[in-house]
PDB file of C-alpha atoms in Angstrom:
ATOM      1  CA  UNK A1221      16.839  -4.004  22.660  1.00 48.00           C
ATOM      2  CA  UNK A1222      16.772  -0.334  21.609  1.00 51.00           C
ATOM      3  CA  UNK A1223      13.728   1.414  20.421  1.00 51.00           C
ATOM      4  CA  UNK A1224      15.986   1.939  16.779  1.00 52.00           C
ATOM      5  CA  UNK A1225      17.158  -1.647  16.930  1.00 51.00           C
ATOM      6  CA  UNK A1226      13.515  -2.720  17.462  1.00 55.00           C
ATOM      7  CA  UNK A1227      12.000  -0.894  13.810  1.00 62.00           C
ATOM      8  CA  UNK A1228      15.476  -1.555  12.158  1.00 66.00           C
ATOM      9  CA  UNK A1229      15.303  -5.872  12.195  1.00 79.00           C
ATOM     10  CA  UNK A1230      11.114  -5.408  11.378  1.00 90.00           C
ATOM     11  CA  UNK A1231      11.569  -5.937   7.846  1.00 95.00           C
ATOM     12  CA  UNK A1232       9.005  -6.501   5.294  1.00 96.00           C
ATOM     13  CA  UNK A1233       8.624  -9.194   3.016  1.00 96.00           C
ATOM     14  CA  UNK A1234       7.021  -9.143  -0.235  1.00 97.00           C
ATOM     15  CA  UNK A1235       7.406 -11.842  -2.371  1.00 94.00           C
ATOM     16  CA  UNK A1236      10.893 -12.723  -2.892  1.00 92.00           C
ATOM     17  CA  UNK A1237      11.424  -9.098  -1.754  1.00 95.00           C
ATOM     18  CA  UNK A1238      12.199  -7.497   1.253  1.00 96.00           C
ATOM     19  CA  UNK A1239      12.200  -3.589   2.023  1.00 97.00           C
ATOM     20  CA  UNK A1240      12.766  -2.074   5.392  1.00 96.00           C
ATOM     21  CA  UNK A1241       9.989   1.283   5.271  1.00 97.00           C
ATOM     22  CA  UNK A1242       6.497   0.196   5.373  1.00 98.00           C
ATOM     23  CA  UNK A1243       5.284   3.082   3.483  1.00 98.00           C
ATOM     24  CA  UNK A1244       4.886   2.763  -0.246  1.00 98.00           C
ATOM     25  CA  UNK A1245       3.296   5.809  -2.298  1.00 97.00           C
ATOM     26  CA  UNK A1246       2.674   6.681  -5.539  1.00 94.00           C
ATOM     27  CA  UNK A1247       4.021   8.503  -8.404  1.00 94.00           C
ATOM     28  CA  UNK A1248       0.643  10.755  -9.832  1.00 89.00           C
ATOM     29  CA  UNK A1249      -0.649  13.790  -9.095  1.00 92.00           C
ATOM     30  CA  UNK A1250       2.826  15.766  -7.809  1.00 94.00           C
ATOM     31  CA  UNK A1251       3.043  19.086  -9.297  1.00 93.00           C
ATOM     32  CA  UNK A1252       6.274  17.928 -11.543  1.00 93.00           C
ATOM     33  CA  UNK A1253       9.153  15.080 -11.115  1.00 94.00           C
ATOM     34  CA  UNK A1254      11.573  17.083  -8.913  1.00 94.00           C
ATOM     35  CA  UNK A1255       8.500  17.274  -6.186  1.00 96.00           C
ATOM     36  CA  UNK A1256       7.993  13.202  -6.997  1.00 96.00           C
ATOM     37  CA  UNK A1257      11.575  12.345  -6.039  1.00 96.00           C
ATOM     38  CA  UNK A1258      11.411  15.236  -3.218  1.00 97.00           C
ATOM     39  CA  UNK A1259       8.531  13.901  -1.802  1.00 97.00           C
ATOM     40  CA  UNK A1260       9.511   9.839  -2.029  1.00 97.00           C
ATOM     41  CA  UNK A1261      12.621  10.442  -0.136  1.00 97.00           C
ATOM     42  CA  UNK A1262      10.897  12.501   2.726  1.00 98.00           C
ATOM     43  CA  UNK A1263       8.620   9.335   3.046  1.00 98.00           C
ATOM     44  CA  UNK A1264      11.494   6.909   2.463  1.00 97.00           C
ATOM     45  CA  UNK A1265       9.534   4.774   0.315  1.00 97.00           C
ATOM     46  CA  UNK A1266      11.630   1.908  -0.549  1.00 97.00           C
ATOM     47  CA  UNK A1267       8.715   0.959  -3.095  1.00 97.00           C
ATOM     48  CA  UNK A1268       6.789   3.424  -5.593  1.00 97.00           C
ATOM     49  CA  UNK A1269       3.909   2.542  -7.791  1.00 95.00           C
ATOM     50  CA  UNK A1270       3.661   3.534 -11.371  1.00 93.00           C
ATOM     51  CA  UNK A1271       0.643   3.622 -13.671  1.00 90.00           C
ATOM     52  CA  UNK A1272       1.932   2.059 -16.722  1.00 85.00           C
ATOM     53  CA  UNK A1273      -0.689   3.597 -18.932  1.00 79.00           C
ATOM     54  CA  UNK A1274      -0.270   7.301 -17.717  1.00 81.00           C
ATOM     55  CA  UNK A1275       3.412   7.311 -16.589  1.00 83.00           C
ATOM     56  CA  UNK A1276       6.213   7.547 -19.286  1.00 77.00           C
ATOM     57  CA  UNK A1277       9.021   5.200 -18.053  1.00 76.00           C
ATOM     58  CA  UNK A1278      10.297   4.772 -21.696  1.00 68.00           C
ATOM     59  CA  UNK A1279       7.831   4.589 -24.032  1.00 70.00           C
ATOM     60  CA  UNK A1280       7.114   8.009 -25.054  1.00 73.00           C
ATOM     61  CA  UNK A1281      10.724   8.952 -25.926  1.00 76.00           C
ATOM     62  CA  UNK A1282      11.082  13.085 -25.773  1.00 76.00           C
ATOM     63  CA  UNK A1283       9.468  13.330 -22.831  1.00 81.00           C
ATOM     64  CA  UNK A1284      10.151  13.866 -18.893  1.00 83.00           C
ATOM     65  CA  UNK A1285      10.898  10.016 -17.981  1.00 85.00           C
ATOM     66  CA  UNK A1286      10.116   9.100 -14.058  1.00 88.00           C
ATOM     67  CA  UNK A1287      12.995   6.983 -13.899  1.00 88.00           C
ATOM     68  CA  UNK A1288      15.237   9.901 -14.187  1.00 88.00           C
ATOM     69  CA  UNK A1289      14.160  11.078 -10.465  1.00 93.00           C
ATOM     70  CA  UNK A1290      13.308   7.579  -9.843  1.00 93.00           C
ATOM     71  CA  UNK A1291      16.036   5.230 -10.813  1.00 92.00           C
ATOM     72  CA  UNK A1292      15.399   1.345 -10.408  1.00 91.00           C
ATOM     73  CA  UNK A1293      18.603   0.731  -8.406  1.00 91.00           C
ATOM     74  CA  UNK A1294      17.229   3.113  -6.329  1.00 94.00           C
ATOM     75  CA  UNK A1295      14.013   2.401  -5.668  1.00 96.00           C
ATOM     76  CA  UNK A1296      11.172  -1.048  -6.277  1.00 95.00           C
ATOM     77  CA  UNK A1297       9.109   0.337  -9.177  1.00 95.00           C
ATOM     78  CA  UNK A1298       5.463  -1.143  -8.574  1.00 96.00           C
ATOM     79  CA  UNK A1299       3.500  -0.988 -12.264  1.00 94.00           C
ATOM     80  CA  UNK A1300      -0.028  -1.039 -11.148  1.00 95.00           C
ATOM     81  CA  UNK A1301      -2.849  -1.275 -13.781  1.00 95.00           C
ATOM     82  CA  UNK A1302      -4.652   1.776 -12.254  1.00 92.00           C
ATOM     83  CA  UNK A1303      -7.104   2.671 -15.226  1.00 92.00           C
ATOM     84  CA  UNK A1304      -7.861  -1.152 -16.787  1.00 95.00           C
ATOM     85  CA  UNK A1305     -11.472  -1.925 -16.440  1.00 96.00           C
ATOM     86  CA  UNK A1306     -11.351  -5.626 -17.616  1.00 97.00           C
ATOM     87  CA  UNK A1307      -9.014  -8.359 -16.995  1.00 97.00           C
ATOM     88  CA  UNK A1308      -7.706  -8.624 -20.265  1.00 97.00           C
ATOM     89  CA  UNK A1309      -6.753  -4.993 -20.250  1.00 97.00           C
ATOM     90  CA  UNK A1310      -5.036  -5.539 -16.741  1.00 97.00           C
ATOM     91  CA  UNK A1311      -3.017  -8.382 -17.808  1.00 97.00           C
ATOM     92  CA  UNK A1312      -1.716  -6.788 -21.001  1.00 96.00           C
ATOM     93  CA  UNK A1313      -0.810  -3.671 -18.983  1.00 95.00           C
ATOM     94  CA  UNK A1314       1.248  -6.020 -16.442  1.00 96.00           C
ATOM     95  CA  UNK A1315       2.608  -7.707 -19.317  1.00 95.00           C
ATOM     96  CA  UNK A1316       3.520  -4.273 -21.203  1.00 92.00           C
ATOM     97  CA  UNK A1317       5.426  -3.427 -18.242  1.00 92.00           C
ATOM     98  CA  UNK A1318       7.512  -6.621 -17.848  1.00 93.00           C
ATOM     99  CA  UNK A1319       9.093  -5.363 -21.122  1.00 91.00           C
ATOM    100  CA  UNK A1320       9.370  -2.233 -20.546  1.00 87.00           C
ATOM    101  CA  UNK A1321      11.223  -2.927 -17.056  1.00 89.00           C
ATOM    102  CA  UNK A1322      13.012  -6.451 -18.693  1.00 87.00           C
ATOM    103  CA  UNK A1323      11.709  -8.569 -16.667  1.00 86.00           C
ATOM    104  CA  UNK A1324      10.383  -6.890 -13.412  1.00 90.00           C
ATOM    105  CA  UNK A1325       7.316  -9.092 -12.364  1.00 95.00           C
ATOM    106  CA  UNK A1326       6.299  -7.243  -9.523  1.00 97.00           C
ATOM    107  CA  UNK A1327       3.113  -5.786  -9.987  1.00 97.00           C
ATOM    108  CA  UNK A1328       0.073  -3.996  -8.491  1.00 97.00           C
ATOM    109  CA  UNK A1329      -3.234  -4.954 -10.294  1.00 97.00           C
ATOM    110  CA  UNK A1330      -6.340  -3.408  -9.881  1.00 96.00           C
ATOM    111  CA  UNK A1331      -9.196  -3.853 -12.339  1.00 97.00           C
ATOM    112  CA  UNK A1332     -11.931  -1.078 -11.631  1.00 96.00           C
ATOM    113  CA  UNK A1333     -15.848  -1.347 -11.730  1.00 94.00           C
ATOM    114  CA  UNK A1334     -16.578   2.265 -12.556  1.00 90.00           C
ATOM    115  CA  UNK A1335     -15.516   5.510 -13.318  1.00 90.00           C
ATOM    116  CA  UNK A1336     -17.545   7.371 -10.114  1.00 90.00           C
ATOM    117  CA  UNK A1337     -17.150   5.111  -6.800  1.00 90.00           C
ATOM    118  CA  UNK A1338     -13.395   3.290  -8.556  1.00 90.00           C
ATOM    119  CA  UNK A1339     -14.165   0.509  -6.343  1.00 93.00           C
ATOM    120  CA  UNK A1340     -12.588  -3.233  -7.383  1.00 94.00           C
ATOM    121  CA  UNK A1341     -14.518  -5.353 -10.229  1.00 96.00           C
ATOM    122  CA  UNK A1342     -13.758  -8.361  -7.506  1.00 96.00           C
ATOM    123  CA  UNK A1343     -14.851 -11.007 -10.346  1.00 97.00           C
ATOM    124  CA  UNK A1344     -12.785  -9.203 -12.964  1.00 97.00           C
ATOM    125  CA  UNK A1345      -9.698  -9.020  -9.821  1.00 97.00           C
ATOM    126  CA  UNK A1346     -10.160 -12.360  -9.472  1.00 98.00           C
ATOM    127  CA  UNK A1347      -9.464 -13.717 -13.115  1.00 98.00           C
ATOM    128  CA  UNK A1348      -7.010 -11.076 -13.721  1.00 98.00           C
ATOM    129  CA  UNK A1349      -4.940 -12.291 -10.380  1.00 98.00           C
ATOM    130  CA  UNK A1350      -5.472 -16.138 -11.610  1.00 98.00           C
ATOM    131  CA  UNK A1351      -3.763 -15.434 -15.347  1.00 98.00           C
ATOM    132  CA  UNK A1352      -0.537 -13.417 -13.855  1.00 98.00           C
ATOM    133  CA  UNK A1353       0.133 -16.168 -11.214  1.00 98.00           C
ATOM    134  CA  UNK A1354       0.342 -18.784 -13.581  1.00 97.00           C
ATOM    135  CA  UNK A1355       2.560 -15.972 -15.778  1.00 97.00           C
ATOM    136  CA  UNK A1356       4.952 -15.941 -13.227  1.00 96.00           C
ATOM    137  CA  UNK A1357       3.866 -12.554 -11.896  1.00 97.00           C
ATOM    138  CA  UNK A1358       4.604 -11.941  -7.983  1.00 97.00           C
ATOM    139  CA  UNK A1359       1.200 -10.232  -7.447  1.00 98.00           C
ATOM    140  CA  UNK A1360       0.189  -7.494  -5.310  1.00 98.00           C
ATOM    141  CA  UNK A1361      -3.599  -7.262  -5.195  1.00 98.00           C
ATOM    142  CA  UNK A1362      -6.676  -4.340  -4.864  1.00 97.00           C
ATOM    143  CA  UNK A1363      -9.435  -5.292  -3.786  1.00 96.00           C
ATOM    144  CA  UNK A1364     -12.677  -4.049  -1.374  1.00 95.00           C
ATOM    145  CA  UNK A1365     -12.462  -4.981   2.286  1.00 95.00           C
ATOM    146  CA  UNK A1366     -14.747  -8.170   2.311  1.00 96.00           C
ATOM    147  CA  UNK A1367     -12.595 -10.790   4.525  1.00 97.00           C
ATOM    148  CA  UNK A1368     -13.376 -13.831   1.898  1.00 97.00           C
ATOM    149  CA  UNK A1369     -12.746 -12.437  -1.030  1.00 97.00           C
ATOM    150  CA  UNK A1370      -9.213 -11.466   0.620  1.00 97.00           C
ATOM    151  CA  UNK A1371      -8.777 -14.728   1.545  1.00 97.00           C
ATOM    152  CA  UNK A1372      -9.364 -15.676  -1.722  1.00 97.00           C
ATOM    153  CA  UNK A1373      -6.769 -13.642  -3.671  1.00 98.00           C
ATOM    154  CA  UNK A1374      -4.271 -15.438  -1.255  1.00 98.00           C
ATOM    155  CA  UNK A1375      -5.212 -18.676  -2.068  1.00 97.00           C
ATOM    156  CA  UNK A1376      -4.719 -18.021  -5.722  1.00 97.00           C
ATOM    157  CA  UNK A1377      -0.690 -17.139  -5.154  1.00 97.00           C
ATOM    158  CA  UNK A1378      -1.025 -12.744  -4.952  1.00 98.00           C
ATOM    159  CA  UNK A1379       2.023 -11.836  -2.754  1.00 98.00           C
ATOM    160  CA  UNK A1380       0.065  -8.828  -1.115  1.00 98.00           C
ATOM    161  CA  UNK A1381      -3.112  -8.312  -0.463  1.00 98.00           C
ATOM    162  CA  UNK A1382      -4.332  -4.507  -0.506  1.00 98.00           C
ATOM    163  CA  UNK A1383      -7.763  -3.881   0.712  1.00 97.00           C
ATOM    164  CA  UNK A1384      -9.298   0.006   0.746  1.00 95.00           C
ATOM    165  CA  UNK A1385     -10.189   1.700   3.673  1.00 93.00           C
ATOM    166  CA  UNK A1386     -12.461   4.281   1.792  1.00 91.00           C
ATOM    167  CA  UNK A1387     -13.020   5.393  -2.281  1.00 89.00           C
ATOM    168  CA  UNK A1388      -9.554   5.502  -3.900  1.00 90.00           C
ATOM    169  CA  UNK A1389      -8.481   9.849  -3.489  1.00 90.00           C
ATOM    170  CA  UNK A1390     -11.391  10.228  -0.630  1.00 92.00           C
ATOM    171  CA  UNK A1391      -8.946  11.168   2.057  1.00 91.00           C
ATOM    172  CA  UNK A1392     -12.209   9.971   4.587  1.00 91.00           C
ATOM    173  CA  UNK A1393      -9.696   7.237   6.160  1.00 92.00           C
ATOM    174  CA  UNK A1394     -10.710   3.340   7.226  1.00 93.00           C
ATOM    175  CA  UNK A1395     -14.063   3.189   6.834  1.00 92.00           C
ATOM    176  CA  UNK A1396     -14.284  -0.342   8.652  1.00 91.00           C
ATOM    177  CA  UNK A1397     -12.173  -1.393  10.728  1.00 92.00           C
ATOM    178  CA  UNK A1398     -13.817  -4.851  11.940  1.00 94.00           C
ATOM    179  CA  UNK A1399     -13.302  -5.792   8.329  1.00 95.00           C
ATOM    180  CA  UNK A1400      -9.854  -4.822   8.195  1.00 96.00           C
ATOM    181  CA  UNK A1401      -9.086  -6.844  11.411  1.00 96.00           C
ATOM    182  CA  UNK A1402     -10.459  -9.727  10.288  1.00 96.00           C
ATOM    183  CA  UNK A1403      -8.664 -10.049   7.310  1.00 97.00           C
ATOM    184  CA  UNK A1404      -5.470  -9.663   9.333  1.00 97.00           C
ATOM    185  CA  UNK A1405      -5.976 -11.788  11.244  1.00 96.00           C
ATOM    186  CA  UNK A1406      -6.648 -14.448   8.530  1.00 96.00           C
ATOM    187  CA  UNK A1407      -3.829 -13.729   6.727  1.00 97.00           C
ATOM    188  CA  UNK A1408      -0.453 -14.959   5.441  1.00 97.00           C
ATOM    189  CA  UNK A1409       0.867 -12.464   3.219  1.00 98.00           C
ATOM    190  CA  UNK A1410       0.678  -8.937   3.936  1.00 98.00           C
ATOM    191  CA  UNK A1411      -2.032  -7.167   4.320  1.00 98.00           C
ATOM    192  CA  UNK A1412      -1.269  -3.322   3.278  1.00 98.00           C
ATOM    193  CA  UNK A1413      -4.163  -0.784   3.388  1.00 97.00           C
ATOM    194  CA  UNK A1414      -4.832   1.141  -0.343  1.00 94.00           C
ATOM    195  CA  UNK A1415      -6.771   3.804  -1.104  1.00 92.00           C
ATOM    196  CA  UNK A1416      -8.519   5.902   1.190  1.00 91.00           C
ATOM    197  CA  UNK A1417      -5.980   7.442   3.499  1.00 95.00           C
ATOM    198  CA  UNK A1418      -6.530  11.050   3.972  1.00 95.00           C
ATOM    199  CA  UNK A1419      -3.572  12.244   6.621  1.00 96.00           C
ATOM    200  CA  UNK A1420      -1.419  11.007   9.539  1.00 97.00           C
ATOM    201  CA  UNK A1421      -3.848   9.665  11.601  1.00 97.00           C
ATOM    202  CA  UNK A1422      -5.426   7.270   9.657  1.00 96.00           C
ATOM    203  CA  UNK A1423      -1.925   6.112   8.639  1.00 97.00           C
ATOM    204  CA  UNK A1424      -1.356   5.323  12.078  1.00 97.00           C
ATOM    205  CA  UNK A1425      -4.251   3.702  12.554  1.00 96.00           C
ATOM    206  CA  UNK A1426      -3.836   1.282  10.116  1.00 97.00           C
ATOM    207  CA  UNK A1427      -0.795   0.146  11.215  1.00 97.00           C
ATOM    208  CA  UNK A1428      -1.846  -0.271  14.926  1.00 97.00           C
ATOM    209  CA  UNK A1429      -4.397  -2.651  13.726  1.00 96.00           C
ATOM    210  CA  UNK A1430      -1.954  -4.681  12.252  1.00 97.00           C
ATOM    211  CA  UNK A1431      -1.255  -3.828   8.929  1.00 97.00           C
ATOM    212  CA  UNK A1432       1.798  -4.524   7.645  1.00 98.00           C
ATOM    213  CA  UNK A1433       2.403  -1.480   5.741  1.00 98.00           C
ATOM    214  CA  UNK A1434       0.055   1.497   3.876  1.00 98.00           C
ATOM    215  CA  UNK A1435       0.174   2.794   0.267  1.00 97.00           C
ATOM    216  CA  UNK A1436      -0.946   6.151  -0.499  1.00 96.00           C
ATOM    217  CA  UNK A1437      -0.798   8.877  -3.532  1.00 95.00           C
ATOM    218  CA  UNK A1438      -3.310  11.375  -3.212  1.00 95.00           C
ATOM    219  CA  UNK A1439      -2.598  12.174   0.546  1.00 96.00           C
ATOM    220  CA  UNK A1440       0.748  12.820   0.030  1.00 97.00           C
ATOM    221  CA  UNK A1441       0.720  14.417  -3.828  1.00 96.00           C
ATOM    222  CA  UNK A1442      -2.823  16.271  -2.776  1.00 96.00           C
ATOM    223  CA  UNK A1443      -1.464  18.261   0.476  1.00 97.00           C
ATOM    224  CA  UNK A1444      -0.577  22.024   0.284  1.00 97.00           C
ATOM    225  CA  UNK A1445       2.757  20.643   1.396  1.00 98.00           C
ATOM    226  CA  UNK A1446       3.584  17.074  -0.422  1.00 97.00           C
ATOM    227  CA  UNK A1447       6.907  16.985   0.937  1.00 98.00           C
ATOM    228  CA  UNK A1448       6.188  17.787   4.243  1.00 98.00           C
ATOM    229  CA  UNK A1449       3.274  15.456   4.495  1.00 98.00           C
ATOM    230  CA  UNK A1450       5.228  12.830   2.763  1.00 98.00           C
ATOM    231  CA  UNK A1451       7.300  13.024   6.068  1.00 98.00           C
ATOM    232  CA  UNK A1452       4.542  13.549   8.404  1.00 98.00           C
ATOM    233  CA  UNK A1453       2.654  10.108   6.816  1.00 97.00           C
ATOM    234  CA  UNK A1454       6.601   8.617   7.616  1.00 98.00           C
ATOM    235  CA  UNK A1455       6.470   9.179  11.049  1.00 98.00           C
ATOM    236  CA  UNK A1456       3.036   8.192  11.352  1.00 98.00           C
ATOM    237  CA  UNK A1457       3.505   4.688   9.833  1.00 98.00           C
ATOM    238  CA  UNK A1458       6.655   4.120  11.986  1.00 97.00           C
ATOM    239  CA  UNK A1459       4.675   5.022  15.248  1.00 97.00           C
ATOM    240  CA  UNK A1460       1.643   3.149  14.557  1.00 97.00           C
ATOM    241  CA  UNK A1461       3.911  -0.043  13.944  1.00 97.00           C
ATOM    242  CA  UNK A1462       5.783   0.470  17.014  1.00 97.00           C
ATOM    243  CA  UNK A1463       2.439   1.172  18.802  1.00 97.00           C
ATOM    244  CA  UNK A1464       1.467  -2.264  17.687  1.00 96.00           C
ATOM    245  CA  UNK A1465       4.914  -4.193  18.610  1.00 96.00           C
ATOM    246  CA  UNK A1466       4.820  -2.550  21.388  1.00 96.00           C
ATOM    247  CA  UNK A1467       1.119  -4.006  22.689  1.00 95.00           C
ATOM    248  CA  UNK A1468      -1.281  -1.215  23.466  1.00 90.00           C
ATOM    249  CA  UNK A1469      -3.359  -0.976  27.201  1.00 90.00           C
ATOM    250  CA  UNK A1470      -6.928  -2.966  27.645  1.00 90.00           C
ATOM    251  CA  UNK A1471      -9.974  -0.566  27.164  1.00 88.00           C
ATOM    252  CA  UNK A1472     -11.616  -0.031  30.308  1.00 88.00           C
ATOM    253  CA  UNK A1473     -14.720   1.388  31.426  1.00 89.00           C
ATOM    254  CA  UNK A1474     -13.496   2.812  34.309  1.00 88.00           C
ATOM    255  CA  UNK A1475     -11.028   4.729  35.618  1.00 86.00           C
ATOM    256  CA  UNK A1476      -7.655   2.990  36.756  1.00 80.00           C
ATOM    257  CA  UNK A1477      -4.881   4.801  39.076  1.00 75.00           C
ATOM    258  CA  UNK A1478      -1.545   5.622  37.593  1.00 75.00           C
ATOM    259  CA  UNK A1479       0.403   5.311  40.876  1.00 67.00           C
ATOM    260  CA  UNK A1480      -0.541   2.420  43.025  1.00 64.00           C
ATOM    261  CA  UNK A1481      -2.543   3.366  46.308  1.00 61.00           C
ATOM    262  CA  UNK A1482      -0.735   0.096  48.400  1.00 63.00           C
ATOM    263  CA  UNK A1483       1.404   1.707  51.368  1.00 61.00           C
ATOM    264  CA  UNK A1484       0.725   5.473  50.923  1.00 64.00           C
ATOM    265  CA  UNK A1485       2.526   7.621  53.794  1.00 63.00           C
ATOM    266  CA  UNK A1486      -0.321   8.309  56.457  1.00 57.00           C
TER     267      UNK A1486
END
């Protein structure tokens, strides 16, 4: 099998979805919608997130509309609740955004605990994630790196879960890794690292731990360059999942000879 054949068939499923890149980033921050869509296509994000309460997809009529440069038969559109603070507040947000995209119940929730560290409200994630199942909502999940807890939000029905490797917008990349492995390993939906990623390294990383893909805004809409580190964070994803097909070398202590020393010419 060819190295193109091998990343083309590695699909990823989400739900009763299934994308080919394994990058998804986000729509805030870019410098104005022509860098958004410029920048989306140099990551070839199949899958782009949208905060419903900052993001005018149609409900400010007038004004510039992200799914002009973003166009649903082009791309997933991910609502995420980025900004709710209680459950209630997440739910209605998901809920505002089923109408708004008629029907689309494909969601990112995240309910936040406060306004400095932006880490998860897990109880508040948890009773948010428990009223859009049982709505019918195919639910892709923040939440902080603690193993049970993940384990948790899959129990419940979330499609996705998305644990942080640092502070959403830190840029200081996976903070711990143990915990990240451990929830892989445990898991049977994807796991896809949120928040935290700072450039193409820690990208990579993710995905040779296992990760089944990496969502990132401020890495990408934050660089001097978007578009260019929108492709750099590409190629980065796509090696670190290849790095992980592909099995990487024990750790050893010592050194270990790359040419055998068995019948060397005297």
């Amino acid at each position: 099998m060819t190295e193109s054949s091998v990343l083309n068939n590695d699909s990823l499923t989400i739900g009763s979805r299934t994308f080919r890149s394994r990058l998804l980033t986000g729509t805030g921050k870019f410098a104005d919608l022509p860098q958004t869509r410029a920048a989306t296509l140099a990551a070839g994000a199949q899958i782009v997130t949208v905060a419903i309460r900052r993001t005018n997809i149609g409900q400010n009529p007038g004004e510039p509309n992200l799914l002009d440069v973003l166009p649903p038969d082009e791309f997933t559109l991910l609502p995420n609740t980025a900004g709710c603070y209680t459950a209630e507040d997440a739910v209605r947000t998901c809920r505002l955004a089923r109408e708004l995209l008629d029907g689309h119940n494909l969601v990112k929730l995240e309910v936040l605990g406060d306004q400095k560290t932006l880490y998860p409200d897990v109880l508040a994630t948890v009773q948010a994630a428990e009223l859009l199942v049982k709505d019918g909502f195919e639910v892709m999940v923040y939440t902080s790196d603690d193993p049970i807890l993940a384990k948790r939000l899959e129990s419940i029905g979330c499609v996705a879960v998305m644990p942080l490797a640092a502070p959403i917008g830190s840029g200081l990349g996976i903070q711990n890794r143990y915990n990240l492995l451990e929830i892989i390993e445990n898991a049977n939906v994807p796991i896809i690292v949120d928040a935290g990623v700072g450039t193409a390294s820690d990208a990579s990383i993710a995905m040779e731990l296992g990760c089944d893909g990496v969502l990132m805004n401020t890495a990408i809409a934050g660089a001097k360059d978007p578009v260019l580190m929108a492709h750099a964070m590409r190629l980065a994803v796509e090696a670190g999942r290849a790095a992980f097909k592909a099995g990487r070398i024990p750790r050893k202590r010592f050194a270990s000879a790359s040419s055998p020393i068995d019948g060397l010419i005297g």
